[in-house]
PDB file of C-alpha atoms in Angstrom:
ATOM      1  CA  MET A   1     100.432 117.827 151.853  1.00 58.00           C
ATOM      2  CA  ALA A   2     102.371 116.741 148.363  1.00 57.00           C
ATOM      3  CA  LYS A   3     102.618 118.698 145.309  1.00 57.00           C
ATOM      4  CA  ALA A   4      99.894 117.236 141.905  1.00 55.00           C
ATOM      5  CA  LYS A   5     101.716 115.032 139.841  1.00 48.00           C
ATOM      6  CA  GLY A   6      99.362 115.529 136.926  1.00 45.00           C
ATOM      7  CA  PRO A   7      99.952 115.228 133.486  1.00 42.00           C
ATOM      8  CA  THR A   8     102.395 117.050 131.621  1.00 43.00           C
ATOM      9  CA  LYS A   9     101.111 119.446 129.520  1.00 43.00           C
ATOM     10  CA  THR A  10     102.901 120.031 126.530  1.00 45.00           C
ATOM     11  CA  SER A  11     100.758 122.191 124.505  1.00 49.00           C
ATOM     12  CA  ALA A  12     100.066 125.267 127.388  1.00 51.00           C
ATOM     13  CA  PRO A  13     103.128 127.588 128.454  1.00 63.00           C
ATOM     14  CA  ARG A  14     105.559 125.798 130.780  1.00 62.00           C
ATOM     15  CA  GLY A  15     105.204 129.315 133.017  1.00 67.00           C
ATOM     16  CA  ARG A  16     101.330 128.741 133.467  1.00 63.00           C
ATOM     17  CA  ALA A  17     101.791 125.521 133.859  1.00 66.00           C
ATOM     18  CA  GLN A  18     104.745 126.112 137.105  1.00 68.00           C
ATOM     19  CA  ALA A  19     102.591 127.663 138.634  1.00 64.00           C
ATOM     20  CA  GLU A  20      98.944 125.645 138.142  1.00 69.00           C
ATOM     21  CA  ASP A  21     101.730 122.924 139.460  1.00 71.00           C
ATOM     22  CA  ASP A  22     102.244 125.575 142.719  1.00 78.00           C
ATOM     23  CA  ARG A  23      98.522 125.784 142.959  1.00 86.00           C
ATOM     24  CA  VAL A  24      97.421 122.371 143.107  1.00 91.00           C
ATOM     25  CA  VAL A  25      98.128 120.180 145.889  1.00 91.00           C
ATOM     26  CA  ILE A  26      97.630 116.191 146.789  1.00 90.00           C
ATOM     27  CA  ALA A  27      95.339 116.322 149.654  1.00 90.00           C
ATOM     28  CA  ASP A  28      93.422 112.159 150.377  1.00 89.00           C
ATOM     29  CA  GLY A  29      94.809 111.552 147.598  1.00 87.00           C
ATOM     30  CA  GLU A  30      93.253 114.007 145.286  1.00 90.00           C
ATOM     31  CA  PRO A  31      94.375 116.985 144.162  1.00 91.00           C
ATOM     32  CA  LEU A  32      92.995 120.369 145.745  1.00 93.00           C
ATOM     33  CA  ASP A  33      93.391 123.447 144.172  1.00 93.00           C
ATOM     34  CA  LEU A  34      94.343 126.390 146.879  1.00 94.00           C
ATOM     35  CA  ARG A  35      93.872 129.337 144.062  1.00 93.00           C
ATOM     36  CA  ASN A  36      95.395 132.201 144.885  1.00 95.00           C
ATOM     37  CA  ARG A  37      96.889 130.880 147.699  1.00 94.00           C
ATOM     38  CA  THR A  38      98.681 134.107 149.395  1.00 95.00           C
ATOM     39  CA  LEU A  39      95.727 135.874 149.242  1.00 97.00           C
ATOM     40  CA  ALA A  40      93.392 132.885 151.024  1.00 97.00           C
ATOM     41  CA  ALA A  41      96.307 133.114 153.582  1.00 97.00           C
ATOM     42  CA  LEU A  42      95.451 136.343 153.888  1.00 98.00           C
ATOM     43  CA  LEU A  43      91.683 135.980 153.861  1.00 98.00           C
ATOM     44  CA  ALA A  44      91.942 133.085 156.921  1.00 97.00           C
ATOM     45  CA  TRP A  45      94.096 135.525 158.542  1.00 97.00           C
ATOM     46  CA  LEU A  46      91.596 138.521 158.482  1.00 98.00           C
ATOM     47  CA  ILE A  47      88.204 136.130 159.009  1.00 97.00           C
ATOM     48  CA  PRO A  48      88.609 132.925 159.820  1.00 97.00           C
ATOM     49  CA  GLY A  49      86.661 130.234 157.659  1.00 97.00           C
ATOM     50  CA  ALA A  50      87.067 133.370 154.789  1.00 98.00           C
ATOM     51  CA  GLY A  51      90.457 131.534 153.130  1.00 97.00           C
ATOM     52  CA  HIS A  52      88.847 128.320 152.608  1.00 97.00           C
ATOM     53  CA  PHE A  53      85.673 129.585 151.172  1.00 97.00           C
ATOM     54  CA  TYR A  54      87.353 131.728 148.918  1.00 97.00           C
ATOM     55  CA  GLN A  55      88.886 128.249 147.812  1.00 96.00           C
ATOM     56  CA  GLN A  56      85.243 126.240 148.238  1.00 95.00           C
ATOM     57  CA  ARG A  57      86.724 124.309 150.284  1.00 96.00           C
ATOM     58  CA  TYR A  58      82.994 125.272 152.338  1.00 97.00           C
ATOM     59  CA  PHE A  59      82.727 121.747 154.610  1.00 97.00           C
ATOM     60  CA  LYS A  60      85.842 123.554 156.591  1.00 97.00           C
ATOM     61  CA  SER A  61      85.593 126.921 156.124  1.00 98.00           C
ATOM     62  CA  ALA A  62      82.152 126.136 158.364  1.00 98.00           C
ATOM     63  CA  VAL A  63      84.304 124.068 160.743  1.00 98.00           C
ATOM     64  CA  PHE A  64      87.062 127.123 161.050  1.00 98.00           C
ATOM     65  CA  SER A  65      84.665 129.728 161.766  1.00 98.00           C
ATOM     66  CA  ILE A  66      82.338 128.027 163.666  1.00 98.00           C
ATOM     67  CA  SER A  67      85.576 126.600 165.919  1.00 98.00           C
ATOM     68  CA  VAL A  68      87.700 129.372 165.438  1.00 98.00           C
ATOM     69  CA  PHE A  69      85.187 132.636 166.502  1.00 97.00           C
ATOM     70  CA  SER A  70      83.638 130.338 169.469  1.00 97.00           C
ATOM     71  CA  THR A  71      86.365 129.970 170.815  1.00 97.00           C
ATOM     72  CA  PHE A  72      87.877 133.467 171.216  1.00 98.00           C
ATOM     73  CA  MET A  73      83.201 134.780 171.557  1.00 97.00           C
ATOM     74  CA  ILE A  74      83.500 132.318 174.537  1.00 96.00           C
ATOM     75  CA  GLY A  75      86.277 133.999 175.932  1.00 96.00           C
ATOM     76  CA  MET A  76      85.297 137.750 175.815  1.00 96.00           C
ATOM     77  CA  LEU A  77      82.450 136.597 177.457  1.00 95.00           C
ATOM     78  CA  LEU A  78      83.933 135.108 180.302  1.00 93.00           C
ATOM     79  CA  ALA A  79      85.969 138.343 181.170  1.00 94.00           C
ATOM     80  CA  SER A  80      83.151 141.141 180.134  1.00 92.00           C
ATOM     81  CA  SER A  81      84.606 141.925 176.951  1.00 92.00           C
ATOM     82  CA  ARG A  82      88.448 143.276 178.012  1.00 93.00           C
ATOM     83  CA  CYS A  83      90.973 140.249 177.952  1.00 95.00           C
ATOM     84  CA  VAL A  84      91.154 141.160 174.884  1.00 96.00           C
ATOM     85  CA  TYR A  85      93.782 144.793 174.524  1.00 96.00           C
ATOM     86  CA  ALA A  86      97.027 145.941 173.346  1.00 95.00           C
ATOM     87  CA  SER A  87      99.321 147.866 175.834  1.00 92.00           C
ATOM     88  CA  TRP A  88     102.761 147.942 175.940  1.00 90.00           C
ATOM     89  CA  ASN A  89     104.277 150.008 179.257  1.00 85.00           C
ATOM     90  CA  GLY A  90     104.033 150.882 183.249  1.00 77.00           C
ATOM     91  CA  THR A  91     100.554 149.590 184.123  1.00 78.00           C
ATOM     92  CA  GLU A  92     101.128 145.971 181.613  1.00 86.00           C
ATOM     93  CA  LYS A  93     103.089 144.914 178.689  1.00 91.00           C
ATOM     94  CA  ARG A  94     100.108 142.777 177.287  1.00 94.00           C
ATOM     95  CA  TRP A  95     102.059 139.948 175.535  1.00 95.00           C
ATOM     96  CA  GLN A  96      99.253 138.186 175.084  1.00 96.00           C
ATOM     97  CA  TYR A  97      97.551 140.487 172.379  1.00 97.00           C
ATOM     98  CA  ALA A  98     100.486 139.029 169.802  1.00 97.00           C
ATOM     99  CA  LEU A  99      98.330 135.142 169.955  1.00 97.00           C
ATOM    100  CA  GLN A 100      95.355 136.987 170.299  1.00 97.00           C
ATOM    101  CA  ALA A 101      95.504 138.648 167.177  1.00 97.00           C
ATOM    102  CA  GLY A 102      96.387 135.521 164.839  1.00 97.00           C
ATOM    103  CA  VAL A 103      91.860 135.932 164.543  1.00 97.00           C
ATOM    104  CA  GLY A 104      92.798 138.925 162.668  1.00 97.00           C
ATOM    105  CA  LEU A 105      89.704 141.123 162.598  1.00 97.00           C
ATOM    106  CA  PRO A 106      87.631 140.065 165.076  1.00 97.00           C
ATOM    107  CA  ALA A 107      91.188 141.337 167.583  1.00 97.00           C
ATOM    108  CA  MET A 108      92.109 144.160 164.865  1.00 97.00           C
ATOM    109  CA  PRO A 109      89.820 147.550 167.289  1.00 97.00           C
ATOM    110  CA  ALA A 110      92.309 146.400 170.012  1.00 97.00           C
ATOM    111  CA  ALA A 111      95.527 147.790 168.663  1.00 96.00           C
ATOM    112  CA  LEU A 112      92.673 150.877 166.275  1.00 96.00           C
ATOM    113  CA  GLN A 113      91.915 151.721 170.988  1.00 96.00           C
ATOM    114  CA  ALA A 114      95.775 151.355 171.788  1.00 95.00           C
ATOM    115  CA  TRP A 115      96.999 153.690 168.265  1.00 95.00           C
ATOM    116  CA  SER A 116      94.135 156.260 169.579  1.00 96.00           C
ATOM    117  CA  ILE A 117      95.691 156.929 173.053  1.00 93.00           C
ATOM    118  CA  ARG A 118      98.896 156.662 172.229  1.00 91.00           C
ATOM    119  CA  ASN A 119      98.348 159.415 169.334  1.00 94.00           C
ATOM    120  CA  GLY A 120      97.054 161.363 172.516  1.00 94.00           C
ATOM    121  CA  ASN A 121      93.081 161.061 170.452  1.00 94.00           C
ATOM    122  CA  PRO A 122      90.058 159.263 172.316  1.00 94.00           C
ATOM    123  CA  PRO A 123      89.860 155.754 171.755  1.00 95.00           C
ATOM    124  CA  PRO A 124      86.906 155.719 168.647  1.00 96.00           C
ATOM    125  CA  LEU A 125      85.514 152.911 170.325  1.00 95.00           C
ATOM    126  CA  GLY A 126      84.540 154.287 173.990  1.00 94.00           C
ATOM    127  CA  SER A 127      85.725 151.153 176.097  1.00 92.00           C
ATOM    128  CA  PHE A 128      85.451 148.008 173.745  1.00 95.00           C
ATOM    129  CA  MET A 129      88.840 146.377 174.412  1.00 95.00           C
ATOM    130  CA  VAL A 130      90.911 149.945 175.732  1.00 94.00           C
ATOM    131  CA  ALA A 131      93.797 148.604 178.418  1.00 93.00           C
ATOM    132  CA  PRO A 132      93.557 149.097 181.402  1.00 91.00           C
ATOM    133  CA  ARG A 133      95.072 153.065 182.609  1.00 88.00           C
ATOM    134  CA  SER A 134      96.458 152.110 185.853  1.00 88.00           C
ATOM    135  CA  ALA A 135      97.240 148.254 187.806  1.00 88.00           C
ATOM    136  CA  THR A 136      94.122 149.291 189.902  1.00 92.00           C
ATOM    137  CA  ASP A 137      92.097 149.404 186.909  1.00 90.00           C
ATOM    138  CA  LEU A 138      93.373 145.771 185.710  1.00 89.00           C
ATOM    139  CA  ASP A 139      92.903 144.518 189.263  1.00 90.00           C
ATOM    140  CA  ASN A 140      88.666 145.230 189.680  1.00 91.00           C
ATOM    141  CA  TRP A 141      88.600 143.459 186.021  1.00 90.00           C
ATOM    142  CA  ASN A 142      90.673 141.400 187.979  1.00 89.00           C
ATOM    143  CA  ARG A 143      88.208 140.741 190.750  1.00 91.00           C
ATOM    144  CA  GLU A 144      85.401 141.839 189.287  1.00 91.00           C
ATOM    145  CA  THR A 145      85.393 138.409 186.571  1.00 86.00           C
ATOM    146  CA  ALA A 146      86.786 136.630 189.176  1.00 83.00           C
ATOM    147  CA  SER A 147      87.922 133.760 187.312  1.00 83.00           C
ATOM    148  CA  GLY A 148      86.675 134.689 183.553  1.00 90.00           C
ATOM    149  CA  PHE A 149      89.308 137.427 183.456  1.00 93.00           C
ATOM    150  CA  ASP A 150      92.341 134.753 182.799  1.00 92.00           C
ATOM    151  CA  MET A 151      90.659 131.757 181.080  1.00 92.00           C
ATOM    152  CA  GLY A 152      88.935 134.287 178.960  1.00 95.00           C
ATOM    153  CA  THR A 153      92.654 135.448 177.917  1.00 96.00           C
ATOM    154  CA  LEU A 154      93.302 131.952 177.427  1.00 95.00           C
ATOM    155  CA  TYR A 155      90.536 131.028 175.014  1.00 97.00           C
ATOM    156  CA  THR A 156      91.173 133.920 173.405  1.00 97.00           C
ATOM    157  CA  MET A 157      94.791 133.480 172.819  1.00 98.00           C
ATOM    158  CA  ILE A 158      93.960 130.255 171.470  1.00 97.00           C
ATOM    159  CA  ALA A 159      91.554 130.862 169.649  1.00 98.00           C
ATOM    160  CA  GLY A 160      94.602 133.065 167.757  1.00 98.00           C
ATOM    161  CA  LEU A 161      96.379 130.129 167.748  1.00 98.00           C
ATOM    162  CA  LEU A 162      93.796 127.708 165.919  1.00 98.00           C
ATOM    163  CA  ASN A 163      93.719 130.403 163.345  1.00 98.00           C
ATOM    164  CA  LEU A 164      96.943 129.929 162.715  1.00 97.00           C
ATOM    165  CA  LEU A 165      96.481 126.683 161.903  1.00 97.00           C
ATOM    166  CA  VAL A 166      94.168 127.689 159.789  1.00 97.00           C
ATOM    167  CA  VAL A 167      96.194 130.348 157.687  1.00 97.00           C
ATOM    168  CA  PHE A 168      98.602 127.086 157.557  1.00 96.00           C
ATOM    169  CA  ASP A 169      96.280 124.662 156.094  1.00 96.00           C
ATOM    170  CA  ALA A 170      94.916 127.712 153.304  1.00 96.00           C
ATOM    171  CA  TYR A 171      98.698 128.498 152.758  1.00 95.00           C
ATOM    172  CA  ALA A 172      99.674 125.219 152.014  1.00 93.00           C
ATOM    173  CA  GLY A 173      96.840 122.572 152.037  1.00 94.00           C
ATOM    174  CA  PRO A 174      96.254 119.085 154.880  1.00 94.00           C
ATOM    175  CA  LEU A 175      99.352 118.852 156.822  1.00 89.00           C
ATOM    176  CA  PRO A 176     100.273 114.944 156.708  1.00 81.00           C
ATOM    177  CA  PRO A 177      99.134 112.970 158.976  1.00 70.00           C
ATOM    178  CA  PRO A 178     101.527 111.102 161.779  1.00 68.00           C
ATOM    179  CA  VAL A 179     102.504 107.710 160.161  1.00 72.00           C
ATOM    180  CA  PRO A 180     102.668 104.881 162.538  1.00 70.00           C
ATOM    181  CA  LYS A 181     105.980 103.489 163.381  1.00 72.00           C
ATOM    182  CA  LYS A 182     104.555 100.545 162.617  1.00 73.00           C
ATOM    183  CA  ARG A 183     104.053 101.264 158.776  1.00 70.00           C
ATOM    184  CA  GLN A 184     107.578 103.351 158.367  1.00 66.00           C
ATOM    185  CA  GLY A 185     109.861 101.650 156.495  1.00 60.00           C
ATOM    186  CA  THR A 186     107.950  99.780 154.312  1.00 58.00           C
ATOM    187  CA  GLY A 187     108.998 100.767 150.774  1.00 49.00           C
ATOM    188  CA  ASP A 188     105.371 101.891 150.238  1.00 49.00           C
ATOM    189  CA  PRO A 189     105.557 104.333 147.054  1.00 45.00           C
ATOM    190  CA  ASP A 190     102.831 105.435 147.867  1.00 46.00           C
ATOM    191  CA  ASP A 191     104.423 107.062 150.929  1.00 47.00           C
ATOM    192  CA  ASP A 192     107.336 108.685 149.116  1.00 44.00           C
ATOM    193  CA  GLU A 193     105.476 112.658 148.347  1.00 43.00           C
ATOM    194  CA  THR A 194     108.532 114.146 147.171  1.00 41.00           C
ATOM    195  CA  ASP A 195     108.933 114.928 143.656  1.00 40.00           C
ATOM    196  CA  GLN A 196     112.707 116.004 144.959  1.00 40.00           C
ATOM    197  CA  PRO A 197     115.190 113.771 142.084  1.00 41.00           C
ATOM    198  CA  ALA A 198     117.602 112.442 144.535  1.00 41.00           C
ATOM    199  CA  ALA A 199     120.622 113.993 146.178  1.00 42.00           C
ATOM    200  CA  PRO A 200     123.512 112.886 144.302  1.00 42.00           C
ATOM    201  CA  LYS A 201     125.936 110.444 146.386  1.00 40.00           C
ATOM    202  CA  LYS A 202     128.416 112.642 148.529  1.00 41.00           C
ATOM    203  CA  SER A 203     132.176 110.797 147.270  1.00 40.00           C
ATOM    204  CA  ALA A 204     133.627 108.325 149.711  1.00 38.00           C
ATOM    205  CA  GLY A 205     137.304 109.305 149.329  1.00 38.00           C
ATOM    206  CA  LYS A 206     138.771 112.268 150.343  1.00 38.00           C
ATOM    207  CA  GLY A 207     140.375 114.248 147.058  1.00 30.00           C
TER     208      GLY A 207
ATOM    209  CA  MET B   1      94.305 115.876 200.398  1.00 52.00           C
ATOM    210  CA  VAL B   2      92.018 115.220 197.293  1.00 55.00           C
ATOM    211  CA  VAL B   3      93.163 116.947 193.986  1.00 60.00           C
ATOM    212  CA  SER B   4      89.543 118.810 193.264  1.00 66.00           C
ATOM    213  CA  MET B   5      87.575 120.994 191.093  1.00 67.00           C
ATOM    214  CA  SER B   6      84.792 123.007 190.478  1.00 73.00           C
ATOM    215  CA  LEU B   7      82.097 121.443 187.842  1.00 75.00           C
ATOM    216  CA  GLY B   8      81.503 124.505 186.322  1.00 75.00           C
ATOM    217  CA  TYR B   9      85.295 124.274 185.483  1.00 76.00           C
ATOM    218  CA  LEU B  10      84.907 120.704 182.917  1.00 78.00           C
ATOM    219  CA  PHE B  11      81.988 122.493 181.210  1.00 83.00           C
ATOM    220  CA  MET B  12      84.897 125.004 180.286  1.00 86.00           C
ATOM    221  CA  TYR B  13      87.173 122.511 179.570  1.00 90.00           C
ATOM    222  CA  LEU B  14      83.962 120.861 176.714  1.00 93.00           C
ATOM    223  CA  PRO B  15      84.213 123.913 173.795  1.00 94.00           C
ATOM    224  CA  LEU B  16      87.972 124.092 173.717  1.00 95.00           C
ATOM    225  CA  LEU B  17      87.857 120.158 173.800  1.00 96.00           C
ATOM    226  CA  ALA B  18      85.805 120.545 170.902  1.00 97.00           C
ATOM    227  CA  ALA B  19      87.128 123.750 168.887  1.00 97.00           C
ATOM    228  CA  VAL B  20      90.949 122.120 169.254  1.00 97.00           C
ATOM    229  CA  SER B  21      89.799 118.869 168.104  1.00 97.00           C
ATOM    230  CA  PHE B  22      88.150 119.640 164.999  1.00 98.00           C
ATOM    231  CA  VAL B  23      91.217 122.853 163.581  1.00 97.00           C
ATOM    232  CA  ILE B  24      93.482 119.504 164.428  1.00 96.00           C
ATOM    233  CA  GLY B  25      91.405 117.299 162.204  1.00 96.00           C
ATOM    234  CA  ALA B  26      90.776 119.726 160.204  1.00 96.00           C
ATOM    235  CA  SER B  27      94.018 120.994 159.197  1.00 96.00           C
ATOM    236  CA  ARG B  28      95.140 117.330 158.383  1.00 95.00           C
ATOM    237  CA  HIS B  29      91.938 116.252 155.903  1.00 95.00           C
ATOM    238  CA  GLU B  30      90.754 117.474 153.019  1.00 94.00           C
ATOM    239  CA  GLN B  31      87.286 114.519 153.041  1.00 94.00           C
ATOM    240  CA  LYS B  32      84.769 115.138 155.784  1.00 96.00           C
ATOM    241  CA  HIS B  33      84.722 111.484 157.378  1.00 96.00           C
ATOM    242  CA  LEU B  34      88.635 111.615 157.293  1.00 95.00           C
ATOM    243  CA  ILE B  35      87.954 114.831 159.326  1.00 96.00           C
ATOM    244  CA  LEU B  36      85.930 113.444 161.380  1.00 97.00           C
ATOM    245  CA  GLU B  37      87.477 111.211 162.072  1.00 96.00           C
ATOM    246  CA  GLN B  38      90.471 112.750 162.701  1.00 95.00           C
ATOM    247  CA  THR B  39      88.473 114.796 165.085  1.00 97.00           C
ATOM    248  CA  LYS B  40      87.441 111.850 167.675  1.00 97.00           C
ATOM    249  CA  ARG B  41      90.917 110.750 167.633  1.00 96.00           C
ATOM    250  CA  THR B  42      92.733 114.114 168.930  1.00 96.00           C
ATOM    251  CA  ALA B  43      89.993 114.540 171.040  1.00 97.00           C
ATOM    252  CA  ILE B  44      90.118 111.092 172.750  1.00 98.00           C
ATOM    253  CA  TRP B  45      94.072 111.874 172.814  1.00 97.00           C
ATOM    254  CA  VAL B  46      93.803 115.048 174.419  1.00 96.00           C
ATOM    255  CA  THR B  47      90.734 113.877 177.257  1.00 96.00           C
ATOM    256  CA  SER B  48      93.757 110.490 178.116  1.00 97.00           C
ATOM    257  CA  PHE B  49      96.266 113.129 178.410  1.00 97.00           C
ATOM    258  CA  MET B  50      94.105 115.065 180.544  1.00 93.00           C
ATOM    259  CA  LEU B  51      93.638 112.247 182.911  1.00 94.00           C
ATOM    260  CA  GLY B  52      97.023 111.013 182.892  1.00 97.00           C
ATOM    261  CA  ILE B  53      98.274 114.286 184.406  1.00 95.00           C
ATOM    262  CA  TYR B  54      94.861 114.172 187.031  1.00 91.00           C
ATOM    263  CA  VAL B  55      95.954 110.512 187.826  1.00 95.00           C
ATOM    264  CA  VAL B  56      99.652 111.607 188.152  1.00 96.00           C
ATOM    265  CA  LEU B  57      98.819 115.166 190.426  1.00 93.00           C
ATOM    266  CA  GLN B  58      96.293 112.578 192.572  1.00 93.00           C
ATOM    267  CA  LEU B  59      98.865 110.102 192.825  1.00 95.00           C
ATOM    268  CA  VAL B  60     101.624 112.907 194.360  1.00 95.00           C
ATOM    269  CA  SER B  61      98.318 114.232 196.621  1.00 92.00           C
ATOM    270  CA  TRP B  62      98.205 111.618 197.807  1.00 92.00           C
ATOM    271  CA  MET B  63     102.192 110.890 198.521  1.00 92.00           C
ATOM    272  CA  VAL B  64     102.081 114.537 200.757  1.00 85.00           C
TER     273      VAL B  64
END
């Protein structure tokens, strides 16, 4: 993405014009208003697709929402809803949850359950997204779901990672597509996406 | 020895491929037709990469 290089608005206050410049980027050759990009990124993390919906990018909202949610749900189904839980103790250090939490709210019940158990309270959501109480429990889950537990863990981790791309897209707009080598160095002014002034050349001589 | 797997696993690959391709495609472009084009390219690239790994594993299994 590149910052928009629109006409200078002399009538508007400079601070307002700067704020508008910050929220408008060029994507596929057209200006794209990201609105409040921090809020959009937060919404995109909490509910996949919600950030883009807020930005009125409805097609992308639907694509991201369906892709991330379906991946997460397939993972949960494969593992009988047992593969998403938070645990960091002698039984298991569940590092995978750090990636699963990338999907936002759908993975948050696991954190709530773990927090409640850590404080000595019963889990408020019953056995949903609760960590195994012992290594035997974990072995049983693996046996009962065959490879579903591992596959479910993989799917939910990938869903979380995909949502990080979604969050980035909500905050900063589309990533620049890769330019093939044969098109690099053609001197095409359209390829130059920087609007920074050229850095001053260093002096060749010493002192 | 032949590298083999259940066909069921291949069906698990398809939704993952679709989701990854769509998200990558949509995170690269803003216009619908460009998103779909990038999605198609990504899906082909990923599948080709996986097939390449499969061929390498197959060759290694023949040599062992």
